[in-house]
Coordinates of C-alpha atoms and ligand atoms in Angstrom, one line a residue:
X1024 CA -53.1 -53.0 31.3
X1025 CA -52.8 -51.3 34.6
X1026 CA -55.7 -48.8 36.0
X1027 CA -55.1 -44.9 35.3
X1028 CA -55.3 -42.7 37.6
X1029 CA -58.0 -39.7 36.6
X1030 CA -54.6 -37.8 37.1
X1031 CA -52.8 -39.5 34.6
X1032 CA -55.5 -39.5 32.3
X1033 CA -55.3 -35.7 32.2
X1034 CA -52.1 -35.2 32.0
X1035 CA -52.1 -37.7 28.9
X1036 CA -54.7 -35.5 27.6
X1037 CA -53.2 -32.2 28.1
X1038 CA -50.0 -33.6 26.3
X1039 CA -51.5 -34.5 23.1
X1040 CA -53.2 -31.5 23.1
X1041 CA -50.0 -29.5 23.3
X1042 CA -48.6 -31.7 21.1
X1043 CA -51.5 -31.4 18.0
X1044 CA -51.2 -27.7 18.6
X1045 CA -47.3 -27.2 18.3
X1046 CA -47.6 -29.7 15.2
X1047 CA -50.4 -27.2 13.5
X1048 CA -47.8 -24.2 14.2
X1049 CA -44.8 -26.2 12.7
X1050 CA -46.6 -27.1 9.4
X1051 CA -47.8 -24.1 9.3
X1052 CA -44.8 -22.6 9.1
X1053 CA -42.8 -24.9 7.2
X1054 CA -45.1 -25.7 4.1
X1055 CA -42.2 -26.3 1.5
X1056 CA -40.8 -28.3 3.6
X1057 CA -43.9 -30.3 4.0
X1058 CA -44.2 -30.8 0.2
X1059 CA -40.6 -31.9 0.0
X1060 CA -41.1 -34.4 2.5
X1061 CA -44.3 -35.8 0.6
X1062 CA -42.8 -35.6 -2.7
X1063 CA -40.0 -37.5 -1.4
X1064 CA -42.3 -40.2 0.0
X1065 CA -42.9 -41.1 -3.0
X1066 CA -39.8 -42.8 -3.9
X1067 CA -37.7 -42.9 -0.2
X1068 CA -39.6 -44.7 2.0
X1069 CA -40.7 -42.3 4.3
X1070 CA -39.4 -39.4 2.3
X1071 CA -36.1 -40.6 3.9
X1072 CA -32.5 -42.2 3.3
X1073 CA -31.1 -41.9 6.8
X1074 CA -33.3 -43.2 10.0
X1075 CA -31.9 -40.8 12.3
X1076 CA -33.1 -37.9 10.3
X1077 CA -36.5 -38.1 10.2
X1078 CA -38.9 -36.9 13.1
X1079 CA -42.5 -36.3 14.0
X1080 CA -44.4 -34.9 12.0
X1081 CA -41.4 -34.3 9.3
X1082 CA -38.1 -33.2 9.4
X1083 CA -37.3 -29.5 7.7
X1084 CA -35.2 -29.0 4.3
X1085 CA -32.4 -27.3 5.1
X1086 CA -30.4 -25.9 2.3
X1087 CA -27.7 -24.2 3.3
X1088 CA -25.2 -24.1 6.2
X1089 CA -23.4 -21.2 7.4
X1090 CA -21.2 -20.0 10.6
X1091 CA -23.2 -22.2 12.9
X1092 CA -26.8 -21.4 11.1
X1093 CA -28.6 -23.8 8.9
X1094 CA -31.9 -22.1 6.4
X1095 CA -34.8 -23.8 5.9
X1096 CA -36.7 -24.1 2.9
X1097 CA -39.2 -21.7 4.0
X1098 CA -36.9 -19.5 5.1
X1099 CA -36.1 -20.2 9.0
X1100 CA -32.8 -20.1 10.2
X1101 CA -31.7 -22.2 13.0
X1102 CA -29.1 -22.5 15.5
X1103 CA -27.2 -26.0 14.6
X1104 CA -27.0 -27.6 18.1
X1105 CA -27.3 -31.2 16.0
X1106 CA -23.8 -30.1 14.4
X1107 CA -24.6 -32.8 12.3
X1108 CA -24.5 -36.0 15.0
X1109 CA -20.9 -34.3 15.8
X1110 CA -19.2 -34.6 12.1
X1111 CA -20.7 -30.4 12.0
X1112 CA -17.0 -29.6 14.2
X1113 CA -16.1 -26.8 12.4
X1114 CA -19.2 -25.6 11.7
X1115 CA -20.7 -24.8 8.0
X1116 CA -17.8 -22.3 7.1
X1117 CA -14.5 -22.5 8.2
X1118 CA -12.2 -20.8 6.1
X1119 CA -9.2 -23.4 6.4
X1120 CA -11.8 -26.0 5.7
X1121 CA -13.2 -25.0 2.6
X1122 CA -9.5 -24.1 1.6
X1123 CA -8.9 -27.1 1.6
X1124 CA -11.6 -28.9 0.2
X1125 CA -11.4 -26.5 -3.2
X1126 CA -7.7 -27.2 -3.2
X1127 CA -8.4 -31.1 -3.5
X1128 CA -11.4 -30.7 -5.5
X1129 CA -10.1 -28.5 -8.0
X1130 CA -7.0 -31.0 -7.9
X1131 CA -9.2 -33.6 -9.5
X1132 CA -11.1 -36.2 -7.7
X1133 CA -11.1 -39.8 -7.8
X1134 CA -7.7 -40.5 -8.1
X1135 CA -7.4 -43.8 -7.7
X1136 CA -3.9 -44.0 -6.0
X1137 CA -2.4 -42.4 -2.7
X1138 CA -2.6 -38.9 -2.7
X1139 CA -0.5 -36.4 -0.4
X1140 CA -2.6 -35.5 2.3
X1141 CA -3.3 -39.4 3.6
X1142 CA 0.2 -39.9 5.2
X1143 CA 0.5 -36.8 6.7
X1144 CA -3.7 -37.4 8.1
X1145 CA -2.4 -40.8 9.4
X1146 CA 0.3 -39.2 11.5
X1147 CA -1.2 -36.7 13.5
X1148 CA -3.6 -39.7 13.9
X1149 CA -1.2 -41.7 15.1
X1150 CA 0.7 -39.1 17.3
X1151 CA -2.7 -37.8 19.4
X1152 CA -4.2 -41.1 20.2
X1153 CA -2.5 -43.3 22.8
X1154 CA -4.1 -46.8 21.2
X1155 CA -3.1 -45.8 17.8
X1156 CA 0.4 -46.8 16.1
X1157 CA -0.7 -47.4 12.5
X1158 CA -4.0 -46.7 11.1
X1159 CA -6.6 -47.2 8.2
X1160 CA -9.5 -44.9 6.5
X1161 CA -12.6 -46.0 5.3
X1162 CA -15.8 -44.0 4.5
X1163 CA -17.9 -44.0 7.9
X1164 CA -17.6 -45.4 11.6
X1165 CA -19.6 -48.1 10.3
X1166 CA -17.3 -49.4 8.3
X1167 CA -13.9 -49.1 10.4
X1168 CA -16.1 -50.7 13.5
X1169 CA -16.3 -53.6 10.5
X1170 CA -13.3 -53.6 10.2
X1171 CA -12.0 -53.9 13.4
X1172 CA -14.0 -56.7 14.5
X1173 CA -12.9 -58.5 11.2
X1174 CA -9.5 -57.9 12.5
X1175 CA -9.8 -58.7 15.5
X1176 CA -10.9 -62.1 14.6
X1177 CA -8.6 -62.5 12.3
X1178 CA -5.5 -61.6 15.0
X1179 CA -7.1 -63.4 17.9
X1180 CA -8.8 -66.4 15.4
X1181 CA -12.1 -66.3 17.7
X1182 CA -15.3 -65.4 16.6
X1183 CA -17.4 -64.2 19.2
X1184 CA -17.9 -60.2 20.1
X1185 CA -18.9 -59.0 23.2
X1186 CA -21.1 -55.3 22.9
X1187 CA -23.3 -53.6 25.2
X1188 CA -26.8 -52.9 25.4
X1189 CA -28.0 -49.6 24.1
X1190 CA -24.8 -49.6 21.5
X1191 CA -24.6 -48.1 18.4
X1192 CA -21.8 -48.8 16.0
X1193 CA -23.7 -48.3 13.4
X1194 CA -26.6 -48.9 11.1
X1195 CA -25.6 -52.8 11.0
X1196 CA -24.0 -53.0 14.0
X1197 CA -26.8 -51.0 16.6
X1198 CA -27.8 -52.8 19.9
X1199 CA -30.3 -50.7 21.0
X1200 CA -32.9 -53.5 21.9
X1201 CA -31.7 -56.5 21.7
X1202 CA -29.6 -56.9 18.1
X1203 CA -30.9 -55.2 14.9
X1204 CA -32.6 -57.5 12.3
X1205 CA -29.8 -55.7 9.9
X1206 CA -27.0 -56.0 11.5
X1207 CA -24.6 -58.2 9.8
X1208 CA -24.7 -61.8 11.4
X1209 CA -21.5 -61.2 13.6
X1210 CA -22.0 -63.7 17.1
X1211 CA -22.3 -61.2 19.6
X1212 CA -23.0 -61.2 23.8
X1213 CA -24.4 -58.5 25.1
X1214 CA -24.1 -57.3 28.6
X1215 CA -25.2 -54.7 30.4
X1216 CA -23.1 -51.0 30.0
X1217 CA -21.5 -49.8 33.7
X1218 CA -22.4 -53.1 34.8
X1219 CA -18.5 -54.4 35.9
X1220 CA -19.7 -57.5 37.6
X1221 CA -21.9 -58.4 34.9
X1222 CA -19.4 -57.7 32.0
X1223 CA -16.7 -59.3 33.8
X1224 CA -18.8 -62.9 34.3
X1225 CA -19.3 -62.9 30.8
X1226 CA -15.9 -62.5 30.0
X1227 CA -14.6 -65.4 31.9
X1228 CA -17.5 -67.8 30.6
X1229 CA -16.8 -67.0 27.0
X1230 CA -13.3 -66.4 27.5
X1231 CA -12.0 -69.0 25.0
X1232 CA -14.1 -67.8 22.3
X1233 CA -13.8 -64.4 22.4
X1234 CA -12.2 -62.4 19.8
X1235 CA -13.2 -58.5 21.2
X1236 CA -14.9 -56.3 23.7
X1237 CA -16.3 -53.5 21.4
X1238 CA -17.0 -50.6 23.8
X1239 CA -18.3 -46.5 23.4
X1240 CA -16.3 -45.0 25.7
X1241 CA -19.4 -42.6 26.5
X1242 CA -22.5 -44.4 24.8
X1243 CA -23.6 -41.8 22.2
X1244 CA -26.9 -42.7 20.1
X1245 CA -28.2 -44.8 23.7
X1246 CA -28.2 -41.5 25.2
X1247 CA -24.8 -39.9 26.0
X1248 CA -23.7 -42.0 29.2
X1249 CA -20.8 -41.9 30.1
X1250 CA -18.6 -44.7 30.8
X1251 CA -17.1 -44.9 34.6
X1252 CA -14.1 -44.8 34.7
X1253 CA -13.4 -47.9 36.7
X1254 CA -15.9 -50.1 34.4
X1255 CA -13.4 -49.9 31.4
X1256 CA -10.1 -50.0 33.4
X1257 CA -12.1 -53.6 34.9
X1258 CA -12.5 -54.5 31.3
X1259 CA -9.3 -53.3 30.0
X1260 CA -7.4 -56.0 33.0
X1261 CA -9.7 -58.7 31.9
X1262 CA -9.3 -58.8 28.2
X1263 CA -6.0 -58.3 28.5
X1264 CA -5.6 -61.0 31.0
X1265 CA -8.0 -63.5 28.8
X1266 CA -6.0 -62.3 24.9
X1267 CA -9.5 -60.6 23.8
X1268 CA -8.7 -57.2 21.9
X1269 CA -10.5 -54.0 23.9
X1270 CA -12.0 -52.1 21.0
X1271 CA -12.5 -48.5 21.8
X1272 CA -14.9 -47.0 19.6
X1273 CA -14.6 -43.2 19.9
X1274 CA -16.9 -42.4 16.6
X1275 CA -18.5 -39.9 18.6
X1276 CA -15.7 -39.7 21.2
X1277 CA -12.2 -38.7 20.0
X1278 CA -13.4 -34.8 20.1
X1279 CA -13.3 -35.3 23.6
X1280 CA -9.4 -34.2 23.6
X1281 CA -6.6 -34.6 21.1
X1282 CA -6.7 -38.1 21.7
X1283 CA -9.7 -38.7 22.3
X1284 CA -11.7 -39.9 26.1
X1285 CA -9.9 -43.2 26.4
X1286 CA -6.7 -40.2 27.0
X1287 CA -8.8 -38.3 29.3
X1288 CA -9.6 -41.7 30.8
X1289 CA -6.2 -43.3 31.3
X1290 CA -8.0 -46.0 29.5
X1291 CA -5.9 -47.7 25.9
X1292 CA -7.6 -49.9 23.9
X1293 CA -5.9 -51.9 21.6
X1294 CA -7.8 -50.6 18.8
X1295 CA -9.9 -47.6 18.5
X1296 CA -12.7 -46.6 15.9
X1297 CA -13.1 -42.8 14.7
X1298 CA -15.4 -41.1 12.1
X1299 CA -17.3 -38.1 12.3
X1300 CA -16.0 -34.3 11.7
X1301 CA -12.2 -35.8 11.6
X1302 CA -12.9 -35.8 7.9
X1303 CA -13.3 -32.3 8.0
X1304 CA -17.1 -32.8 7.5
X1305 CA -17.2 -34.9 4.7
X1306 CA -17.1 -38.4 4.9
X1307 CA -14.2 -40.2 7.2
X1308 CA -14.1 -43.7 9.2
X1309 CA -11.1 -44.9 10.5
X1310 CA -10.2 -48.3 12.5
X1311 CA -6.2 -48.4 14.1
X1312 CA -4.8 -49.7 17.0
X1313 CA -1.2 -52.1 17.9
X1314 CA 1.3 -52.2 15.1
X1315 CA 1.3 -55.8 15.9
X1316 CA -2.8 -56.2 15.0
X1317 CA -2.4 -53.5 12.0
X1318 CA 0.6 -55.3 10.4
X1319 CA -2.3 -57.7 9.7
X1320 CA -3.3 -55.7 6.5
X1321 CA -0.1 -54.9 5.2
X1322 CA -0.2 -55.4 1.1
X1323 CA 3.8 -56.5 0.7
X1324 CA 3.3 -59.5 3.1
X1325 CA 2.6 -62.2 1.4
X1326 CA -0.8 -63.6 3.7
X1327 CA -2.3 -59.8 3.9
X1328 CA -5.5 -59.2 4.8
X1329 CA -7.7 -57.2 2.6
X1330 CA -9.0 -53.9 2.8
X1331 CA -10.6 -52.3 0.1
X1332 CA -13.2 -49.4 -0.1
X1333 CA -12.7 -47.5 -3.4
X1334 CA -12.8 -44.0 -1.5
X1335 CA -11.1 -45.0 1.3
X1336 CA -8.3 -42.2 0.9
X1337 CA -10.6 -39.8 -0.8
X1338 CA -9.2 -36.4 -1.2
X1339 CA -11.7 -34.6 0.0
X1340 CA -12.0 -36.1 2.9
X1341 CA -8.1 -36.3 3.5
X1342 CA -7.3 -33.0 2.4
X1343 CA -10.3 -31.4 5.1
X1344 CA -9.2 -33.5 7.7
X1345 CA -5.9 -32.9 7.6
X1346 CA -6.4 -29.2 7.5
X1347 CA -9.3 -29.4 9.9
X1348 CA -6.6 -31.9 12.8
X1349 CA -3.2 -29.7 12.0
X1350 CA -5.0 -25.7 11.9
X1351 CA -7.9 -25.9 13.7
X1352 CA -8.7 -28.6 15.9
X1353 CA -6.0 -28.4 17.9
X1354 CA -5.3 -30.1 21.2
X1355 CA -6.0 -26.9 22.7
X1356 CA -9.1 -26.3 21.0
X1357 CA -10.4 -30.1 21.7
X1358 CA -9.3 -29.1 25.6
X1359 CA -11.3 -25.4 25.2
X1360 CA -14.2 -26.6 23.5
X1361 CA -14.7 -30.0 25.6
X1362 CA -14.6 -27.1 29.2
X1363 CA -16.7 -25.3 27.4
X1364 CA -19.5 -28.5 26.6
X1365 CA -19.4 -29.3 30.3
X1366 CA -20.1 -26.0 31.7
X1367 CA -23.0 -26.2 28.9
X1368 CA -24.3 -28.9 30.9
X1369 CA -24.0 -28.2 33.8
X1370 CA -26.2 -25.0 33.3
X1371 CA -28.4 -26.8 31.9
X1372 CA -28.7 -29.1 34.6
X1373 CA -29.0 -26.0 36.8
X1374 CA -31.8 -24.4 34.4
X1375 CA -33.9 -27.6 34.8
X1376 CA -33.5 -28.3 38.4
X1377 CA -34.4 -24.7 39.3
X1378 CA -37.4 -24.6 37.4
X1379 CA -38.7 -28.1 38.6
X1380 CA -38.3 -29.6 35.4
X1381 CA -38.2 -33.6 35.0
X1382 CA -35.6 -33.0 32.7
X1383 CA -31.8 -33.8 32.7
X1384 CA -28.7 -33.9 30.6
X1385 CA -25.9 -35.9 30.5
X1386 CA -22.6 -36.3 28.4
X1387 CA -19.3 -35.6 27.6
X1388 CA -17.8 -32.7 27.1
X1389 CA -19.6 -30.9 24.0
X1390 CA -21.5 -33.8 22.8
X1391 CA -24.9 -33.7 25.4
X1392 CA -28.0 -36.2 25.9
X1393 CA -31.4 -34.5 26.8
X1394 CA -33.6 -37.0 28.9
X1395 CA -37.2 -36.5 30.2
X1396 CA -38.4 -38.6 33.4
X1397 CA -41.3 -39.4 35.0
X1398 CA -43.3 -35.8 37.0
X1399 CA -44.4 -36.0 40.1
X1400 CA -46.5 -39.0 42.3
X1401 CA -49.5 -38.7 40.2
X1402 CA -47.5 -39.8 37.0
X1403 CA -44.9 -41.9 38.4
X1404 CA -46.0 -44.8 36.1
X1405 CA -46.2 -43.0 32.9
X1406 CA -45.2 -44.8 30.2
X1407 CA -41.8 -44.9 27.5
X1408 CA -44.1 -43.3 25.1
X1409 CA -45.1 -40.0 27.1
X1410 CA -41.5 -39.6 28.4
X1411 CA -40.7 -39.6 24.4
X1412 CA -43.9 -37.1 23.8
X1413 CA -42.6 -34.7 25.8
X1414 CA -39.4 -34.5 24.2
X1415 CA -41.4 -34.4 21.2
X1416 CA -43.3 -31.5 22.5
X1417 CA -39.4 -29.4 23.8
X1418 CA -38.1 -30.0 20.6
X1419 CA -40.7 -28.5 18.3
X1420 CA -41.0 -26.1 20.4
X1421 CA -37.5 -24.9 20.3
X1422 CA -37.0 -25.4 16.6
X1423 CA -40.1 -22.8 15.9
X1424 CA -37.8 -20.7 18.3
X1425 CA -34.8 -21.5 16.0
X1426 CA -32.6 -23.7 17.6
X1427 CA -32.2 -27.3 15.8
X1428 CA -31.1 -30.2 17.6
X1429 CA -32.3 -34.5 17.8
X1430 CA -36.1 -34.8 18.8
X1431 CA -34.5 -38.1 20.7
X1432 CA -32.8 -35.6 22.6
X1433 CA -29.4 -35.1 21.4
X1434 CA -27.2 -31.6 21.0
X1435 CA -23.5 -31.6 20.0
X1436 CA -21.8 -27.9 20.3
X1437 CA -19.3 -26.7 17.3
X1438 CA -16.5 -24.6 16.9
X1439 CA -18.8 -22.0 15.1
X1440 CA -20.9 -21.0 18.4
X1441 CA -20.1 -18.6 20.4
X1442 CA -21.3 -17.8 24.2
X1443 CA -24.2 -16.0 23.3
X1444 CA -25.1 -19.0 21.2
X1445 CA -25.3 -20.6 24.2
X1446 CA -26.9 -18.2 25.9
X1447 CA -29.7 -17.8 23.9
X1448 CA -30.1 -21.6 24.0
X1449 CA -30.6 -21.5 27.6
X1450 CA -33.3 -18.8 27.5
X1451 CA -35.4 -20.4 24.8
X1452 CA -35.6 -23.9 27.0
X1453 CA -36.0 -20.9 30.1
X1454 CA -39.4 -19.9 28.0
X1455 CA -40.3 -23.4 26.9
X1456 CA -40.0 -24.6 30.6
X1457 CA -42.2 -21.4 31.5
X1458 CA -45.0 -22.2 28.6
X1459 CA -45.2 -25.7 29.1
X1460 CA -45.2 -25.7 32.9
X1461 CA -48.3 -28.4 33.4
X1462 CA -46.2 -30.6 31.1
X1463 CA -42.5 -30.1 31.9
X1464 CA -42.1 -29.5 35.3
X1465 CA -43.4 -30.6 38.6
Ligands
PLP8 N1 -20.1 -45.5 16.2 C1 -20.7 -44.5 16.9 C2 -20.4 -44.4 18.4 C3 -21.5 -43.6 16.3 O1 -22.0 -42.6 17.0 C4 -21.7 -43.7 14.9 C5 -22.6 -42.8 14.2 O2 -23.3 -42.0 14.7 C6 -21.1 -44.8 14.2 C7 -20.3 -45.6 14.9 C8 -21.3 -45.0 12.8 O3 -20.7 -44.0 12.0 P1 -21.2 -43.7 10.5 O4 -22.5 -43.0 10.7 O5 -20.1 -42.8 10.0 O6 -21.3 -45.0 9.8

């Protein structure tokens, strides 16, 4: 192990003290919460059913959502900058939303047959996203990226799939360190994301054998990075040049602009992957792309391959989505609302820099990743787990100042907030930067 510095040491001590004493504060305040979590133990493992939702020392309860609010169990209310991993678009109480959902619910659920909202869902679909001529549902991104590799295997009849490091296309399909030991035994390469040289060599070796190139146009869960521009057009030349299908998947994405980044690229895939709020907020997955790859699952054609997934057209999540895509996330709301995420940013950015913090924030439009780096010479060489401390340390502070966003440093905005949302954002961090000064800055 390398040599501290009696510098480093310090600073390693004053951040755990911070940290034990913003931990006391936040149990302190949030004792139901606390026994939830501990009752829940119990029987979850680690009082949880979803990774992503736990964090240190426990996550809150929330139960209820309105406007852009969540409550807490012990009575908190927060400001939802998580907007629920960017499914929360429309926030916890859009009128046209909830219309919606009561009309299908009180419609009866579970109807096992097509019901009237899926073909009109599938159109605007089909009409905003350049890659898209005919398209299937499924329940979550996981699944339609599932399906879309199992297609494009099928269509291309090669095996091999080509990812990135740091992907996540979901919880069996994540490539954040290597491959997940869950993720289902697809054979994969990896290269490295924004690497064109890289991606490209590995293209022509395995060129014979490969069936896709599965790509997040901006890498969401590895830390909202961007794609450049000139990286994907690179890929888009080779696989088309080599018969490999370019798989967009814009999960996290498509609320970039109607159709998605890969139209504010330039960029079309030959298939693309959605999920998220385009379900209106309940759950929604949906894998399309060519006619010519799509025909693949057509039922009248005698070879057809399957695609089953009892609540594939469920009406809830048909009904909200197609309210949510025809009234209220229109193209020029995706256009306002994506401005409005980048001048977030940007002020953020400013906020940070002007305060010395070692703090930045990347992204796309409304969908933001919140880094910490290395301070000054004297802790140059601080380790992954301080740089993760320290987020630690922002984020619990700003939740016991009522904002609520990922402790791994993630915000998305919603259609809820308004300016002085955002405002009051920026002058909570402005205080937290000011309190934490020794730890946050310099
Ligand atoms: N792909 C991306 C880019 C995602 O961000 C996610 C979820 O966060 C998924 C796929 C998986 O979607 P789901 O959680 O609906 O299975």
């Amino acid at each position: 192990m390398k040599a501290q510095t009696m510098d480093q040491l310090k600073g390693h001590n004053r951040l755990a003290d911070a940290l034990a004493d913003v931990g006391a504060r936040y149990r302190a305040a949030n004792p139901e919460s606390l026994a939830r979590w501990e009752r829940a133990g119990a029987v979850m493992p680690g009082g949880n059913t979803r990774t992503v939702l736990h964090y240190d020392p426990f996550p809150v309860t929330v139960v209820k959502g309105e406007g852009t609010y969540l409550h807490d169990m012990d009575g908190h209310r927060y400001r939802d900058f998580l907007g629920e991993y960017s499914a929360g678009l429309y926030g916890h109480s859009n009128a046209i939303i909830e219309a919606a959902l009561k009309e299908a619910i009180e419609g009866g659920m579970a109807l096992g047959a097509p019901n009237r909202w899926e073909a009109p869902l599938a159109e605007l679909v089909c009409a905003r996203f350049p890659s898209i001529d005919m398209v299937r549902f499924t329940n979550s991104g996981t699944e339609a990226n599932l399906m879309a590799l199992g297609a494009a295997r099928a269509f291309t009849k090669r095996d091999i799939v080509m990812v990135f490091e740091g992907a996540y296309h979901g919880g069996v399909l994540t490539f954040a360190h290597g491959a997940s030991p869950v993720n289902v035994p697809f054979r994969t390469v990896i290269a490295a994301f924004n690497d064109s040289e890289g991606a490209l060599a590995l293209i022509e070796e395995n060129r014979d054998r490969l069936a896709a190139v599965l790509i997040e146009p901006m890498m969401g869960a590895g830390g909202c990075l961007p794609a450049d521009r000139a990286f994907l057009q690179g890929l888009r030349e080779a696989t088309t040049r080599q018969g490999i299908l370019l798989i967009f998947d814009e999960v996290m994405t498509s609320r970039s602009a109607a159709g998605g980044l890969q139209q504010r690229l330039g960029v079309t895939p030959d298939m693309t992957t959605l999920g998220k709020y385009l379900g209106g907020g309940a759950s929604f997955g949906a894998f399309g792309g060519r006619r010519d790859i799509m025909a693949l699952f057509d039922p009248t054609s005698p070879h057809a391959l399957p695609h089953a997934g009892t609540f594939n057209n469920n009406a809830m999540s048909m009904a909200a989505g197609y309210a949510g895509l025809s009234q209220v996330f229109t193209p020029e709301a995706a256009d306002q609302l994506y401005l409005s995420g980048e001048a977030f940013r940007e002020r953020l950015n400013a906020l940070a820099a002007s305060k010395g913090a070692a703090l930045s924030f990347t992204g796309c439009g409304s969908i933001i990743g919140l880094h910490t780096h290395a301070r000054g010479a004297a802790e140059r060489a601080e380790d992954e787990a301080s740089l993760q401390d320290r987020k630690r340390l922002l984020h619990l502070e700003m939740m016991l100042r009522g904002f609520a966003f990922a402790q791994r440093g993630y915000l998305s905005l919603n259609l809820a907030m308004s300016e002085d949302d955002l405002d009051r954002f920026a002058h909570a961090l402005d205080e937290v930067l000011d309190q934490h000064a020794d730890l946050l800055t310099g």
